[in-house]
Short mmCIF file of C-alpha atoms in Angstrom, two decimals:
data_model
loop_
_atom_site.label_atom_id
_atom_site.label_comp_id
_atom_site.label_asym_id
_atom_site.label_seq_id
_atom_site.Cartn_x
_atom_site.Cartn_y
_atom_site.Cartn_z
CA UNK A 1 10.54 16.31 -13.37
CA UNK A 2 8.08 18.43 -12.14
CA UNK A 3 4.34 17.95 -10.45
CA UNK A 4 1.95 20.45 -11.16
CA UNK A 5 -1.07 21.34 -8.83
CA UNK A 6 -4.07 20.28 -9.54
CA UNK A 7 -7.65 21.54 -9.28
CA UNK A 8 -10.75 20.24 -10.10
CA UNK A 9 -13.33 21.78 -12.73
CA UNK A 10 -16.35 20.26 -11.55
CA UNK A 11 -18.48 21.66 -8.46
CA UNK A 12 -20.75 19.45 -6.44
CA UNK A 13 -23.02 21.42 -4.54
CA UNK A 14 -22.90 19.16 -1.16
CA UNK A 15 -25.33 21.06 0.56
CA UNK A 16 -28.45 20.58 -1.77
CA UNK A 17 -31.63 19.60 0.33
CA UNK A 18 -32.17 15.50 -0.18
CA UNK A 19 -34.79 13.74 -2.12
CA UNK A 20 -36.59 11.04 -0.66
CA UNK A 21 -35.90 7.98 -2.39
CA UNK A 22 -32.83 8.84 -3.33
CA UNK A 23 -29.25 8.49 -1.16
CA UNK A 24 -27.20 11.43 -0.34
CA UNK A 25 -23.90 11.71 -2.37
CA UNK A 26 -21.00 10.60 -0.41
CA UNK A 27 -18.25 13.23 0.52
CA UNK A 28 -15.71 14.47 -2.50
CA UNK A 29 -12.19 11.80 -2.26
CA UNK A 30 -9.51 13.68 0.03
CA UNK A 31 -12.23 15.84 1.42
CA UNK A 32 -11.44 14.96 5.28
CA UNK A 33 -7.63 15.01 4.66
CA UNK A 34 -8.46 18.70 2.37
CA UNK A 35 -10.23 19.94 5.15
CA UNK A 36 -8.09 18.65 8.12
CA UNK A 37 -5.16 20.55 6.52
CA UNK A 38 -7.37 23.64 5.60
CA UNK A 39 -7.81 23.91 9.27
CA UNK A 40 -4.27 23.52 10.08
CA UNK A 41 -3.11 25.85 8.02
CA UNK A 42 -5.51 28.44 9.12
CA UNK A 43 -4.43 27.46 12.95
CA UNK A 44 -0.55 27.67 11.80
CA UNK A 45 -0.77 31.20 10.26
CA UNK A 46 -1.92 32.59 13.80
CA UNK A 47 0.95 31.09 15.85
CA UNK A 48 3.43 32.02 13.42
CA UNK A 49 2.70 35.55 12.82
CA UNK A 50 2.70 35.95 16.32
CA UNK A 51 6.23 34.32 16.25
CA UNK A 52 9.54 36.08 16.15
CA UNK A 53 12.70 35.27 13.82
CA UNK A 54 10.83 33.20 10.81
CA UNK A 55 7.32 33.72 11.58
CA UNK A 56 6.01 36.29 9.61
CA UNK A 57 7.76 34.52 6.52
CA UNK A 58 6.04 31.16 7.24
CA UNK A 59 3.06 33.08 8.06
CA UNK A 60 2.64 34.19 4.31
CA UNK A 61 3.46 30.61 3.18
CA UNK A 62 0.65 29.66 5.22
CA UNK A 63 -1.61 32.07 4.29
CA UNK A 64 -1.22 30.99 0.76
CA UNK A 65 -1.74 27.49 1.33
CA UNK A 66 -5.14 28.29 2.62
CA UNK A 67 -5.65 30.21 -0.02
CA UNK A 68 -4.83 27.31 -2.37
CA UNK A 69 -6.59 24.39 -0.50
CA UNK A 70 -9.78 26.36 -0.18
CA UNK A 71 -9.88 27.16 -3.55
CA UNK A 72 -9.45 23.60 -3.92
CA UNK A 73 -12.27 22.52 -1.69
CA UNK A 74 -14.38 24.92 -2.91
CA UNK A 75 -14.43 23.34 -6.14
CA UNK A 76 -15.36 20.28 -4.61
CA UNK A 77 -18.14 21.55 -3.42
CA UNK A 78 -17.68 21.49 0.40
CA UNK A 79 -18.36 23.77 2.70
CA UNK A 80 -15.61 24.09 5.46
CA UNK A 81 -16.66 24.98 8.62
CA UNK A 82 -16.24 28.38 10.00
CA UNK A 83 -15.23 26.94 13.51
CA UNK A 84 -12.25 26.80 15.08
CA UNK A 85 -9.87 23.75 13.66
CA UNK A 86 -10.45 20.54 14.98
CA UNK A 87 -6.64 20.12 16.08
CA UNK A 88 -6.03 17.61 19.26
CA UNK A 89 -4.22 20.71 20.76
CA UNK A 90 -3.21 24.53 20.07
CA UNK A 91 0.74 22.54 19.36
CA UNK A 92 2.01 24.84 22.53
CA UNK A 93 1.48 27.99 23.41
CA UNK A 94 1.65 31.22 20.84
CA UNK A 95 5.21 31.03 20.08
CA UNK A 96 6.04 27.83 20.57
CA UNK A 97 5.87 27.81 16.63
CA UNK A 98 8.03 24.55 16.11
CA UNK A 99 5.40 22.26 18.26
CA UNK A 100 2.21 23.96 16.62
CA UNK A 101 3.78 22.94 13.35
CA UNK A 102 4.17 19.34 14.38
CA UNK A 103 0.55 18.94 15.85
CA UNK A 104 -1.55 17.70 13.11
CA UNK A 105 -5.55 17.49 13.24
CA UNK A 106 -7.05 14.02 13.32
CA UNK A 107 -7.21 13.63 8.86
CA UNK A 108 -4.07 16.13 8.23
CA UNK A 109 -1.62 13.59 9.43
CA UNK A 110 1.00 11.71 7.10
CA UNK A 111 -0.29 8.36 7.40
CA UNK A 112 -4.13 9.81 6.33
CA UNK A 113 -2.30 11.79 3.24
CA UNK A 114 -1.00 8.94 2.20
CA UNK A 115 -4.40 7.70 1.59
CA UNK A 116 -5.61 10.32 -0.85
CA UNK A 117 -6.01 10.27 -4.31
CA UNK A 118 -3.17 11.34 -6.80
CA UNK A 119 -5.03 14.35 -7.53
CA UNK A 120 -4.27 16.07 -4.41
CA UNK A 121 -1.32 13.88 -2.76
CA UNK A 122 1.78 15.87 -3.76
CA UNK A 123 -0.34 19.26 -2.80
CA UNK A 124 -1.24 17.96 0.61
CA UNK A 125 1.91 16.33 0.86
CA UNK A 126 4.10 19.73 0.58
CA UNK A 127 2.55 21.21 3.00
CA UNK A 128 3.51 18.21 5.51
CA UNK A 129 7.10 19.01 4.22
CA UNK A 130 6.56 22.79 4.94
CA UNK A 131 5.48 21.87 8.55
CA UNK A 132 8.71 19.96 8.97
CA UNK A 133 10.65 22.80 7.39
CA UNK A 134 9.15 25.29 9.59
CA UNK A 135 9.87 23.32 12.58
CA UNK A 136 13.70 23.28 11.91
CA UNK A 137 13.57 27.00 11.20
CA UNK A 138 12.14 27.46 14.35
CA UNK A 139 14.70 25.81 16.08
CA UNK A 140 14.26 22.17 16.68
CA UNK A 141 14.16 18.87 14.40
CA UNK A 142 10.70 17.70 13.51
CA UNK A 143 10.20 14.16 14.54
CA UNK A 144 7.93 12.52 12.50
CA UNK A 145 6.14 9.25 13.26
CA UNK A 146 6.44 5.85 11.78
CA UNK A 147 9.67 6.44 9.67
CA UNK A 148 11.07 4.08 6.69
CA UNK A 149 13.41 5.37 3.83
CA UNK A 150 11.46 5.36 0.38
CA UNK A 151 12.08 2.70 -1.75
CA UNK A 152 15.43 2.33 -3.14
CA UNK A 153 14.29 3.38 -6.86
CA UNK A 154 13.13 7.03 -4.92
CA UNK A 155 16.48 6.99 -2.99
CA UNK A 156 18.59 6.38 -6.13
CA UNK A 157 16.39 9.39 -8.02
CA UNK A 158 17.17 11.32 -4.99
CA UNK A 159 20.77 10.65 -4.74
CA UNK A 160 20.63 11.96 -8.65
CA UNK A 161 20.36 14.93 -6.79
CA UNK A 162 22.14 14.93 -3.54
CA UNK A 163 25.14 14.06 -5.11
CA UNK A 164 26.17 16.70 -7.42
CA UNK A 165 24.71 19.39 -4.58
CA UNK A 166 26.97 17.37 -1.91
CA UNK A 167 29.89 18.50 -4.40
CA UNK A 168 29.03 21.62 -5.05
CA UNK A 169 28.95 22.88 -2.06
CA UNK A 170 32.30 21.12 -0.77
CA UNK A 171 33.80 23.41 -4.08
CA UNK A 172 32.35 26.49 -2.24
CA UNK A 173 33.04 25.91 1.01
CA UNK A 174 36.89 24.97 -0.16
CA UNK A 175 37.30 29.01 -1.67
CA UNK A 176 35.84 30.46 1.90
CA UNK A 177 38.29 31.76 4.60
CA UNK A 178 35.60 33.48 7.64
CA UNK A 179 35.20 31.26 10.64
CA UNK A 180 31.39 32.46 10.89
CA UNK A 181 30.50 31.51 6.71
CA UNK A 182 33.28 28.48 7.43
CA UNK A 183 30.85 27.25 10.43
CA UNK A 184 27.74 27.62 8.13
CA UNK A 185 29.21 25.50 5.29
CA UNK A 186 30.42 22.83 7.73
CA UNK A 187 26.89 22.43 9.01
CA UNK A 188 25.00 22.48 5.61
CA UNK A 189 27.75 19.51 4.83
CA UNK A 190 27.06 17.74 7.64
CA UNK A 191 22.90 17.77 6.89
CA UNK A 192 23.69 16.82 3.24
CA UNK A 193 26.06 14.30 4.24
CA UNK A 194 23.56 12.53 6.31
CA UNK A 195 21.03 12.03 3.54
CA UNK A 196 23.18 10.71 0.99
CA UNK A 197 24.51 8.22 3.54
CA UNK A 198 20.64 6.85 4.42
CA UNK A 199 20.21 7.25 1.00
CA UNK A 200 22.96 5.26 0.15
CA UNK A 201 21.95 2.55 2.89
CA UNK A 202 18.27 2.56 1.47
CA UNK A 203 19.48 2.05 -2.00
CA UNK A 204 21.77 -0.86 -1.47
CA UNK A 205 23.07 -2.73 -4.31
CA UNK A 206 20.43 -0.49 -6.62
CA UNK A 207 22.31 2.81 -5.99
CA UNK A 208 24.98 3.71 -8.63
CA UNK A 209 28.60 4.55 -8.34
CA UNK A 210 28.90 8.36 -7.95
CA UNK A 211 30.24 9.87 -11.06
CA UNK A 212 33.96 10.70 -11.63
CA UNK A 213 33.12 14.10 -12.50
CA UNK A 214 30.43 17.10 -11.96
CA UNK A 215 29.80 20.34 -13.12
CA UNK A 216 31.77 22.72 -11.58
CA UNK A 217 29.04 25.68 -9.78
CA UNK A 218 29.89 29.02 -10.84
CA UNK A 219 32.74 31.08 -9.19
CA UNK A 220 31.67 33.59 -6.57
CA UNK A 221 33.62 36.01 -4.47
CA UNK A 222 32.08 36.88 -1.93
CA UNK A 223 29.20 36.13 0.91
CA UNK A 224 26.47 36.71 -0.93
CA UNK A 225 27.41 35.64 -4.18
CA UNK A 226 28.58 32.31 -2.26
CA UNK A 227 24.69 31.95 -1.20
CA UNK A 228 23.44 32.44 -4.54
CA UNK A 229 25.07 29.85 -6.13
CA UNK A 230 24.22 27.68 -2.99
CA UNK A 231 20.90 27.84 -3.08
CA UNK A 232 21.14 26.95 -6.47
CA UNK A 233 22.73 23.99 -5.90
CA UNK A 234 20.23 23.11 -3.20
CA UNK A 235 17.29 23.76 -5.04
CA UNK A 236 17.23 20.96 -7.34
CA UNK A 237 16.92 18.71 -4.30
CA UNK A 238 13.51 20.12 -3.06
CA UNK A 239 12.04 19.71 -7.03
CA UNK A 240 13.67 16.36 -7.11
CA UNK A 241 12.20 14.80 -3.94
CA UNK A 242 8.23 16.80 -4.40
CA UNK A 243 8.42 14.46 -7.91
CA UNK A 244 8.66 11.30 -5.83
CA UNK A 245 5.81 11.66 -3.77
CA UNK A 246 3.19 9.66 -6.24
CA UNK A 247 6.09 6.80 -5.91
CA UNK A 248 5.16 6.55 -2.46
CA UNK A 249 1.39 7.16 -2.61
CA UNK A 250 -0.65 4.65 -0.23
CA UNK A 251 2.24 3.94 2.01
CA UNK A 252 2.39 6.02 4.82
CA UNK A 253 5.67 4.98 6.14
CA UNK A 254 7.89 5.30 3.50
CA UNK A 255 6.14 8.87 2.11
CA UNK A 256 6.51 9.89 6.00
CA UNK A 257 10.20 8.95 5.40
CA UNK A 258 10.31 11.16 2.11
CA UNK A 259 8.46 14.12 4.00
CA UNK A 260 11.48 13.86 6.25
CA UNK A 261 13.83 13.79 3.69
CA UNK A 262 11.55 16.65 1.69
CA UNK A 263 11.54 18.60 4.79
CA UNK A 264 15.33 18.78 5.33
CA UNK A 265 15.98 19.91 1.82
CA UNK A 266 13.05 22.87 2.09
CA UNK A 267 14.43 23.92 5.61
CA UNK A 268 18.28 23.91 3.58
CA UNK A 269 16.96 25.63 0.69
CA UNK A 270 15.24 28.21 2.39
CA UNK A 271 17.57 29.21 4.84
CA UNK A 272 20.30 29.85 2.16
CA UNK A 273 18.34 32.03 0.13
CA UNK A 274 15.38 30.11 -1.22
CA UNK A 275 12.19 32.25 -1.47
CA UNK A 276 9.82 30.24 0.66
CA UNK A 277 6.85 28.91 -1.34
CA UNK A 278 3.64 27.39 -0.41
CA UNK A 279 4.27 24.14 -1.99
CA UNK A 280 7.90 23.81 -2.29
CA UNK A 281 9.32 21.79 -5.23
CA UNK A 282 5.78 21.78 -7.22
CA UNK A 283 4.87 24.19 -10.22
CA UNK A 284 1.30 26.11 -10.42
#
């Protein structure tokens, strides 16, 4: 299952003088959270193209996010402001990239996404998860406030998932004899092992057996063609969790939970060979 971006046909021109007699229109649904992350975004594509190692990279996917979201507000009908962002702080200094990425303005946060409307959850949503995925790439584990698993019927989708990409990978890893690609299977093990355990936990008496049997993932001989068919395998688990998000809309615990979960699987994906996209796991 996949969630597909929406946009909105219908402009509302917010800034038309008023009548007397007549009430101003209230602002467009998710139009604080649209613009609170509008400003992030533009904040977060300064510190990380000033950034070393993954910067430039999450600079495009940040770029392109703005792109998207003010396409989306301009349909609305509002006007951003050409100000600076309204952030509580900078996030640290110009290359403290992870920090900026964790520093949301007053609206952008998880527990105000989780208010808006399911027109523009899952796109507001991704970006959270790129935020988180961007923190790990920049060297230290996003914590995120106020966390609860999902529900279990989102944890058993998502172990649908994790499972067969938990196998997968053990296959790989099994055919690999260099102690530095050795080290780097061992560690994307021990992140996937984690999730299917809280997933697992989270799911209780609702999660299934694991099957007796999975596909096999295709043979490869060597580095690169080991990566290829990893991030293939890990893939699946960013598309899986973005299609939860509407199962968690309105509770901002539990989708804070799945951004955390979302986040980890974007910050896998990507680092074994996943393009990096602006709204990872969502179509258009």
């Amino acid at each position: 299952m996949t969630i597909t971006l929406a946009g909105c046909g219908v402009r509302l021109e917010r800034d038309a003088p008023g009548i007397p007699g007549l009430r101003t229109a209230a602002p467009p649904p998710d139009s604080a959270a649209l613009l609170a992350t509008l400003g992030d975004v533009r904040r977060l594509e300064r510190v990380a193209a000033a950034s070393a190692g993954w910067g430039p990279r999450l600079a495009a996917v940040h770029r392109a996010q703005e792109d998207r979201i003010s396409d989306v507000v301009a349909g609305l009908g509002v006007r951003p402001s050409s100000g600076p962002s309204s952030t509580r702080a900078d996030g640290g200094a110009v290359g403290d990239l992870a920090a900026a990425e964790m520093t949301f303005a007053t609206g952008a946060a998880p527990a105000d996404l989780a208010r808006t409307t399911a027109a523009h959850l899952p796109m507001l949503a991704a970006v959270a998860a790129t935020r988180g995925a961007a923190a790990t790439l920049a060297g230290h584990s996003p914590t995120w406030p106020n966390v609860t698993m999902p529900p279990a019927a989102v944890c058993v989708a998502l172990l649908a998932a994790v499972r067969p990409a938990v196998y997968g990978v053990e296959v790989v890893a099994a055919g690999v004899r260099a102690n530095a690609e050795r080290k780097a299977m061992r560690s994307l093990l021990k992140g996937l092992y984690a999730d299917r355990s809280r997933l697992e936990a989270a799911a209780g008496t609702s999660s299934p057996p694991p099957p007796l049997s999975y596909p096999l993932p295709p043979t490869a001989s060597t580095p690169q063609a080991r990566r290829q068919v990893v991030a293939g395998l890990l893939a699946p688990v960013v598309t899986t969790t973005a299609a939860q998000v509407i199962q968690v809309r309105g509770e901002a615990a539990p989708l804070t939970g799945l951004l955390d979960l979302w986040s980890g699987a974007v910050a896998r994906a990507w680092s074994w060979g996943v393009p990096p996209t602006p709204f990872p796991g969502l179509s258009g």
